[in-house]
Amino acid sequence: STCDRLRDELHSGEWTENEWNTIRNVCLEHVELEILLVEAELGMKAMFDEGDESGGGRGSRRGFQSGPSSRKLRQQMRSKRISDKGWYQGARRYEIVDNFLSQHVKNVWELGDEIRMRILSGIGSSFDLALNNPAGMVALVEAVEVYERANDQYKSLHDENDMPNQTLHFTDMRAAALSQIYQDFELRGLEVFRGVHMQQADTAEEDQGLNAQFTSVLRAATELVAEIEVVQSDIAPCFPPHWAIEVLWSACVAHVCSNQIIQQIGGPDGHALPDLTVTQLLDLVA
């Protein structure tokens, strides 16, 4: 089947130099299967609503271009009329459509879950990937965007009132991808601070150790903030503007740095502030 072939392509490309391009190519074909099934569900349920046995209902008139596979599905659906009175009424008639499409839906959306896992595994190291292999990063982003474009096109063609009984939705890739990117940025920031804490852990004099750690934490925070230039020049160009990667990086760095600084000043109430030197207080304000 098509799903089996795409699954084989997905896994055969793993750990190869064309891995990210392979994922993008698989996504381009996979989203066509999702479009077919989403349109098939809407069109078949519209047939029931309008009593149009030709399958032309408003869903198919206003939807994506109908191909041979879509026509074949509608023909098979018409051949499976289960009631001797014709179409079932109410919710039962929609169950016919859902049951008929269920196996196709299961295969296609399970493949979508596998694709999403592969995309997230690559995006999980997005900072390094964008720096070392920008073409690969772009391919992964394009793989995510094919689903978003299909969803946007579908919504532009169909009013919400056209699909009150729609149960199928395109695989959500972008939200998961942005969440994974945030985690990657966060881990990068935490690694910087973890290194600072390890360097100061063996300081002989406690007072000197605390002072050095405070200074090192502020320096690490400054370095992370300064990396916004790298993000803007080398990483953000791999992503569409609406992903707002610079904002994502800034929000993540602000969160990590503020937590580290709050620990240094004795918590949200600043219990350690009286113990800080004037120089440290000035550095903190700066």
C-alpha angles and dihedrals in degrees: 000000000000092000092053091050092049091047090053091049091048094054097037090059093055116121093007128118089250094050097116094044089050091054090050092050092049090050092053090058096037094055089055088060090051091049090051094052096041090051092043092055093048094044095047094048089047088055089060093046094051099033089234109149091186088075092232097123122150092277095063094039092057100031138087118305108291113232135190092275092054092048090049091053091051092048091051090048092054090050091057099065102151103186123073086219092057122239120029116237131236123354092345093070091055090052088061090059094044093049093046093052096037099098093046090047092049093053096045098044093044087055088049090056090052091049091050091052091052092048092049092049089059096041089049087080095037096139094057094036093054091050098044102030111018092166089057091049090051091050091053092048090050089051089057094044096056089070093046092050091049091050093047092048091048093051091047090055098044130053117221088247089060093065111038091139098042112133101169122083132177117265108272106232107152099060091050091046093052090048090052092049090052090052090050091051091046093051090050091055093045091051090056092052093041089058090051092052093048092051091054097040094090097045107138101215112058096211093046090045092054092047092048092047092051091051092046092050092053090047091050090049090051091050092051092049090049091055088075084089090061090046092051097045104036111016108034093058088066090063135061113258092247090065086069093207093173090056091047091052093046093049092049094047091047090052095048096042095046091052091051093047092047088056090052094053094048103265133303091316093055097233091167096050094095089058095055121100122240090253091053092049090051090049090049093052092045 
